[in-house]
């Protein structure tokens, strides 16, 4: 096979669109690359695509339709990517990519592993020193990155894959290390199974938020939700980094419920102003809403 025109170690990632493979970024271990090299397996040739807005490596990319999404990477070997990057491929000229900056990413974005179910991107990301403990998601067309579910092991340099079999959708996280420690994370895999027929957590009908009021809030927040059947309910409030502030777990019959949050963590300490996420889990189904706290 024809060698890639640029000798890139720690490549950011590659995605496959139709008959072409898009190799994005990378590094020679001294500087990062913003370039995009496009390979055609049928002609065994390389061409150049529109460069990315940043020199990226040690990240992950996925593709939905004609758009490349990058939910995390290292910028020029020094800084972390702070915004979701999107690259729209021109179907009439596949070498032409229009790059735009999307919504803000959570702190400690790379290294990242990402996968896609439907129109939703899921990823696990964290810094090299500590690892990640939250899975995040972004749905095409939205303007917010949201926490999906806490991850039981702080892990980085791992792999996430999705499995869809009829009405069953599953996420798998495979191996990895934790701050350079490869044991036991590298012997571990975790599986999350969605509820039957559920593609995107914010569109399911099993757990429905009716209201977060007021939002933004300066004091207390009334969280009102309803469920159509008896479920074990988990109500979590976490900060913008995915750290859990408070958690409530209980069995609930079908009906409408209210919970008042007074802006405190589980130890009764008042939390600082900022962005928080309220997540309701009923069975295998999730709802998440963003909350702004200004006390």
Tab-separated table of C-alpha atoms in Angstrom:
chain	number	residue	atom	x	y	z
A	1	UNK	CA	0.000	0.000	0.000
A	2	UNK	CA	1.103	3.550	-0.685
A	3	UNK	CA	2.572	5.111	2.487
A	4	UNK	CA	0.858	8.070	4.069
A	5	UNK	CA	2.456	11.325	2.866
A	6	UNK	CA	3.143	12.460	6.430
A	7	UNK	CA	4.880	10.349	9.060
A	8	UNK	CA	2.415	10.759	11.928
A	9	UNK	CA	2.731	8.947	15.234
A	10	UNK	CA	-0.067	9.075	17.843
A	11	UNK	CA	-2.513	9.833	15.058
A	12	UNK	CA	-5.651	11.741	16.037
A	13	UNK	CA	-7.942	9.300	14.194
A	14	UNK	CA	-9.242	8.040	10.860
A	15	UNK	CA	-12.822	7.717	9.595
A	16	UNK	CA	-14.264	5.949	6.587
A	17	UNK	CA	-16.712	7.723	4.261
A	18	UNK	CA	-17.983	5.884	1.175
A	19	UNK	CA	-14.805	4.778	-0.663
A	20	UNK	CA	-12.367	7.097	1.153
A	21	UNK	CA	-10.468	6.999	4.443
A	22	UNK	CA	-9.861	10.363	6.131
A	23	UNK	CA	-6.720	10.362	8.333
A	24	UNK	CA	-6.911	13.412	10.573
A	25	UNK	CA	-3.985	15.005	12.362
A	26	UNK	CA	-1.260	13.244	14.317
A	27	UNK	CA	2.193	14.192	15.531
A	28	UNK	CA	5.864	13.482	14.903
A	29	UNK	CA	6.248	13.542	18.724
A	30	UNK	CA	7.520	17.133	18.641
A	31	UNK	CA	4.735	19.078	16.879
A	32	UNK	CA	1.142	18.269	16.002
A	33	UNK	CA	-0.452	18.208	12.561
A	34	UNK	CA	-3.648	19.945	11.407
A	35	UNK	CA	-3.527	18.190	8.052
A	36	UNK	CA	-6.060	15.715	6.677
A	37	UNK	CA	-4.719	12.962	4.387
A	38	UNK	CA	-7.321	11.092	2.325
A	39	UNK	CA	-6.646	7.547	1.138
A	40	UNK	CA	-8.460	5.686	-1.636
A	41	UNK	CA	-8.092	1.881	-1.213
A	42	UNK	CA	-9.342	1.350	-4.754
A	43	UNK	CA	-6.669	3.478	-6.464
A	44	UNK	CA	-4.030	3.113	-3.695
A	45	UNK	CA	-3.461	6.879	-3.747
A	46	UNK	CA	-3.418	9.731	-1.258
A	47	UNK	CA	-4.775	13.264	-1.572
A	48	UNK	CA	-5.065	16.236	0.776
A	49	UNK	CA	-8.237	17.479	2.436
A	50	UNK	CA	-8.930	20.844	4.020
A	51	UNK	CA	-6.781	21.162	7.143
A	52	UNK	CA	-8.404	21.115	10.574
A	53	UNK	CA	-8.580	24.368	12.575
A	54	UNK	CA	-6.124	22.916	15.129
A	55	UNK	CA	-3.101	20.609	15.105
A	56	UNK	CA	-4.632	17.566	16.817
A	57	UNK	CA	-3.408	14.203	18.045
A	58	UNK	CA	-4.230	11.608	20.712
A	59	UNK	CA	-7.984	11.927	20.183
A	60	UNK	CA	-10.855	10.268	18.403
A	61	UNK	CA	-13.159	11.087	15.502
A	62	UNK	CA	-16.439	9.643	14.265
A	63	UNK	CA	-18.511	10.322	11.170
A	64	UNK	CA	-22.274	10.685	10.803
A	65	UNK	CA	-23.495	11.195	7.266
A	66	UNK	CA	-21.075	13.620	5.594
A	67	UNK	CA	-19.809	15.220	8.812
A	68	UNK	CA	-16.720	14.349	10.855
A	69	UNK	CA	-17.029	14.958	14.631
A	70	UNK	CA	-14.026	15.288	16.957
A	71	UNK	CA	-15.092	15.192	20.651
A	72	UNK	CA	-11.609	15.393	22.152
A	73	UNK	CA	-7.890	15.620	21.356
A	74	UNK	CA	-4.593	17.261	22.297
A	75	UNK	CA	-3.820	20.557	20.525
A	76	UNK	CA	-0.234	20.771	19.269
A	77	UNK	CA	1.051	18.471	22.027
A	78	UNK	CA	0.250	20.978	24.785
A	79	UNK	CA	-3.420	21.894	25.375
A	80	UNK	CA	-6.724	20.067	25.430
A	81	UNK	CA	-9.462	20.638	22.888
A	82	UNK	CA	-12.234	22.643	24.599
A	83	UNK	CA	-14.918	22.576	21.896
A	84	UNK	CA	-16.469	19.864	19.742
A	85	UNK	CA	-15.046	20.234	16.208
A	86	UNK	CA	-17.176	19.413	13.166
A	87	UNK	CA	-16.037	18.969	9.577
A	88	UNK	CA	-18.679	18.911	6.820
A	89	UNK	CA	-17.447	17.044	3.719
A	90	UNK	CA	-18.610	18.436	0.374
A	91	UNK	CA	-20.223	15.463	-1.472
A	92	UNK	CA	-19.360	17.079	-4.815
A	93	UNK	CA	-15.708	17.544	-3.799
A	94	UNK	CA	-14.737	15.122	-1.006
A	95	UNK	CA	-11.402	16.882	-0.481
A	96	UNK	CA	-13.218	20.046	0.592
A	97	UNK	CA	-14.115	20.044	4.305
A	98	UNK	CA	-15.799	22.956	6.061
A	99	UNK	CA	-14.627	22.977	9.686
A	100	UNK	CA	-16.704	24.682	12.383
A	101	UNK	CA	-16.516	24.903	16.169
A	102	UNK	CA	-19.386	23.291	18.055
A	103	UNK	CA	-20.500	23.286	21.707
A	104	UNK	CA	-18.115	23.382	24.667
A	105	UNK	CA	-16.563	20.115	25.843
A	106	UNK	CA	-16.241	19.010	29.474
A	107	UNK	CA	-12.858	19.507	31.174
A	108	UNK	CA	-10.101	16.963	30.501
A	109	UNK	CA	-11.317	15.920	27.056
A	110	UNK	CA	-8.442	13.769	25.722
A	111	UNK	CA	-7.480	11.027	25.273
A	112	UNK	CA	-10.949	10.116	24.092
A	113	UNK	CA	-12.715	7.068	22.720
A	114	UNK	CA	-15.963	7.597	20.868
A	115	UNK	CA	-18.682	5.669	19.063
A	116	UNK	CA	-22.056	6.352	17.456
A	117	UNK	CA	-25.579	5.020	17.859
A	118	UNK	CA	-28.087	6.637	15.510
A	119	UNK	CA	-27.461	10.390	15.529
A	120	UNK	CA	-25.842	10.403	18.967
A	121	UNK	CA	-22.104	10.331	19.731
A	122	UNK	CA	-20.983	8.736	23.008
A	123	UNK	CA	-17.478	9.097	24.400
A	124	UNK	CA	-15.358	8.468	27.471
A	125	UNK	CA	-12.654	11.053	28.021
A	126	UNK	CA	-10.161	12.086	30.642
A	127	UNK	CA	-6.672	13.463	31.180
A	128	UNK	CA	-3.580	11.290	30.980
A	129	UNK	CA	-2.853	11.596	34.679
A	130	UNK	CA	-6.146	10.520	36.166
A	131	UNK	CA	-8.432	8.971	33.587
A	132	UNK	CA	-12.127	9.394	32.861
A	133	UNK	CA	-15.103	8.460	35.005
A	134	UNK	CA	-18.016	9.841	32.950
A	135	UNK	CA	-19.436	8.923	29.565
A	136	UNK	CA	-20.681	11.980	27.623
A	137	UNK	CA	-22.986	12.312	24.654
A	138	UNK	CA	-23.895	14.756	21.907
A	139	UNK	CA	-26.857	14.473	19.556
A	140	UNK	CA	-26.582	15.954	16.069
A	141	UNK	CA	-28.501	19.233	15.881
A	142	UNK	CA	-28.247	20.046	19.594
A	143	UNK	CA	-26.095	22.776	21.133
A	144	UNK	CA	-25.008	21.039	24.345
A	145	UNK	CA	-22.713	18.200	25.411
A	146	UNK	CA	-24.338	16.249	28.270
A	147	UNK	CA	-23.180	13.631	30.806
A	148	UNK	CA	-24.649	10.220	30.058
A	149	UNK	CA	-23.668	7.854	32.853
A	150	UNK	CA	-20.866	7.630	35.448
A	151	UNK	CA	-18.181	5.076	34.601
A	152	UNK	CA	-17.056	2.780	37.448
A	153	UNK	CA	-13.300	2.905	36.675
A	154	UNK	CA	-11.110	5.965	36.039
A	155	UNK	CA	-9.604	4.945	32.712
A	156	UNK	CA	-7.904	6.425	29.662
A	157	UNK	CA	-6.402	5.149	26.387
A	158	UNK	CA	-9.324	2.765	26.039
A	159	UNK	CA	-11.750	1.762	23.285
A	160	UNK	CA	-15.513	2.183	23.062
A	161	UNK	CA	-17.660	0.348	20.535
A	162	UNK	CA	-21.396	0.168	19.893
A	163	UNK	CA	-23.504	-2.867	19.051
A	164	UNK	CA	-26.953	-2.712	17.475
A	165	UNK	CA	-28.945	-5.894	16.966
A	166	UNK	CA	-32.533	-5.202	15.988
A	167	UNK	CA	-34.088	-3.338	18.919
A	168	UNK	CA	-31.042	-3.870	21.192
A	169	UNK	CA	-28.360	-1.204	21.482
A	170	UNK	CA	-25.279	-1.633	23.662
A	171	UNK	CA	-22.107	0.287	24.526
A	172	UNK	CA	-18.876	-1.559	25.321
A	173	UNK	CA	-15.766	-0.005	26.904
A	174	UNK	CA	-12.726	-2.231	26.461
A	175	UNK	CA	-9.536	-2.257	28.588
A	176	UNK	CA	-7.315	0.825	28.977
A	177	UNK	CA	-5.137	2.166	31.781
A	178	UNK	CA	-5.547	4.414	34.797
A	179	UNK	CA	-2.778	7.002	35.118
A	180	UNK	CA	-0.288	4.579	33.560
A	181	UNK	CA	-1.506	1.600	35.603
A	182	UNK	CA	-2.698	-1.071	33.167
A	183	UNK	CA	-3.886	-3.487	35.835
A	184	UNK	CA	-6.783	-4.076	36.400
A	185	UNK	CA	-8.339	-1.725	33.749
A	186	UNK	CA	-6.684	-3.561	30.847
A	187	UNK	CA	-8.416	-6.768	31.965
A	188	UNK	CA	-11.821	-5.159	32.149
A	189	UNK	CA	-14.684	-4.477	29.822
A	190	UNK	CA	-17.985	-2.817	30.702
A	191	UNK	CA	-21.307	-3.084	28.910
A	192	UNK	CA	-24.300	-0.752	29.008
A	193	UNK	CA	-27.585	-1.917	27.458
A	194	UNK	CA	-30.182	0.647	26.427
A	195	UNK	CA	-33.904	0.088	26.854
A	196	UNK	CA	-35.587	-1.651	23.913
A	197	UNK	CA	-36.047	0.724	21.002
A	198	UNK	CA	-34.149	3.599	22.625
A	199	UNK	CA	-31.497	5.270	20.434
A	200	UNK	CA	-31.015	8.631	22.102
A	201	UNK	CA	-31.335	9.177	25.850
A	202	UNK	CA	-33.059	12.540	25.591
A	203	UNK	CA	-35.941	11.265	23.427
A	204	UNK	CA	-37.150	8.263	25.426
A	205	UNK	CA	-40.644	8.193	26.872
A	206	UNK	CA	-40.066	6.112	30.019
A	207	UNK	CA	-38.740	8.974	32.142
A	208	UNK	CA	-39.851	12.493	31.216
A	209	UNK	CA	-38.782	15.702	32.875
A	210	UNK	CA	-41.669	18.106	32.988
A	211	UNK	CA	-39.922	21.069	34.558
A	212	UNK	CA	-36.800	22.503	36.182
A	213	UNK	CA	-38.007	25.681	37.789
A	214	UNK	CA	-36.595	28.262	38.001
A	215	UNK	CA	-33.785	27.831	35.515
A	216	UNK	CA	-31.452	29.710	35.910
A	217	UNK	CA	-31.881	29.512	39.667
A	218	UNK	CA	-30.524	31.675	42.468
A	219	UNK	CA	-31.799	29.588	45.405
A	220	UNK	CA	-33.717	26.337	45.165
A	221	UNK	CA	-34.811	24.322	42.131
A	222	UNK	CA	-38.025	22.336	41.837
A	223	UNK	CA	-37.493	19.224	39.717
A	224	UNK	CA	-40.774	17.786	38.470
A	225	UNK	CA	-40.908	14.514	36.535
A	226	UNK	CA	-43.306	11.705	35.692
A	227	UNK	CA	-42.956	7.996	34.931
A	228	UNK	CA	-45.568	5.765	33.264
A	229	UNK	CA	-44.818	2.594	35.297
A	230	UNK	CA	-43.159	1.465	38.524
A	231	UNK	CA	-39.377	1.842	38.319
A	232	UNK	CA	-36.267	2.133	40.399
A	233	UNK	CA	-35.506	5.846	40.057
A	234	UNK	CA	-32.027	7.363	40.198
A	235	UNK	CA	-31.935	11.159	40.304
A	236	UNK	CA	-28.419	12.570	39.945
A	237	UNK	CA	-27.120	16.136	39.876
A	238	UNK	CA	-23.574	16.531	38.604
A	239	UNK	CA	-21.319	19.465	37.736
A	240	UNK	CA	-19.918	20.359	34.321
A	241	UNK	CA	-16.978	17.949	34.756
A	242	UNK	CA	-19.325	15.010	35.418
A	243	UNK	CA	-18.599	14.840	39.163
A	244	UNK	CA	-21.687	13.715	41.078
A	245	UNK	CA	-22.957	16.366	43.508
A	246	UNK	CA	-25.939	14.504	44.892
A	247	UNK	CA	-27.747	11.241	44.182
A	248	UNK	CA	-31.174	9.890	45.172
A	249	UNK	CA	-32.248	6.297	44.530
A	250	UNK	CA	-35.685	4.882	45.324
A	251	UNK	CA	-38.566	2.810	43.968
A	252	UNK	CA	-41.449	4.846	42.534
A	253	UNK	CA	-44.884	3.900	41.238
A	254	UNK	CA	-46.255	5.433	38.046
A	255	UNK	CA	-47.092	9.094	38.553
A	256	UNK	CA	-45.740	12.615	38.848
A	257	UNK	CA	-43.183	13.620	41.479
A	258	UNK	CA	-41.359	16.680	42.753
A	259	UNK	CA	-37.951	17.093	44.347
A	260	UNK	CA	-36.514	20.347	45.703
A	261	UNK	CA	-32.768	20.853	45.375
A	262	UNK	CA	-31.318	23.603	47.579
A	263	UNK	CA	-27.990	23.952	45.754
A	264	UNK	CA	-26.077	21.716	48.191
A	265	UNK	CA	-23.996	18.571	47.854
A	266	UNK	CA	-24.616	15.354	49.788
A	267	UNK	CA	-22.662	16.714	52.767
A	268	UNK	CA	-24.854	19.822	52.950
A	269	UNK	CA	-22.225	22.166	51.524
A	270	UNK	CA	-23.425	24.922	49.189
A	271	UNK	CA	-22.041	24.343	45.686
A	272	UNK	CA	-20.522	27.173	43.600
A	273	UNK	CA	-22.290	28.971	40.777
A	274	UNK	CA	-22.067	27.349	37.370
A	275	UNK	CA	-23.536	24.792	35.006
A	276	UNK	CA	-25.001	21.582	36.409
A	277	UNK	CA	-26.808	18.631	34.880
A	278	UNK	CA	-29.888	16.941	36.307
A	279	UNK	CA	-30.198	13.317	35.212
A	280	UNK	CA	-33.129	10.976	35.803
A	281	UNK	CA	-32.689	7.248	35.231
A	282	UNK	CA	-35.784	5.024	35.232
A	283	UNK	CA	-34.980	1.421	34.369
A	284	UNK	CA	-32.650	1.564	31.357
A	285	UNK	CA	-33.913	4.945	30.199
A	286	UNK	CA	-32.408	8.370	30.812
A	287	UNK	CA	-33.343	12.043	30.693
A	288	UNK	CA	-30.824	14.853	31.206
A	289	UNK	CA	-31.322	18.606	31.447
A	290	UNK	CA	-28.867	21.448	31.935
A	291	UNK	CA	-29.289	23.750	34.933
A	292	UNK	CA	-27.628	27.125	35.570
A	293	UNK	CA	-27.033	27.996	39.221
A	294	UNK	CA	-26.444	31.642	40.176
A	295	UNK	CA	-26.591	32.034	43.959
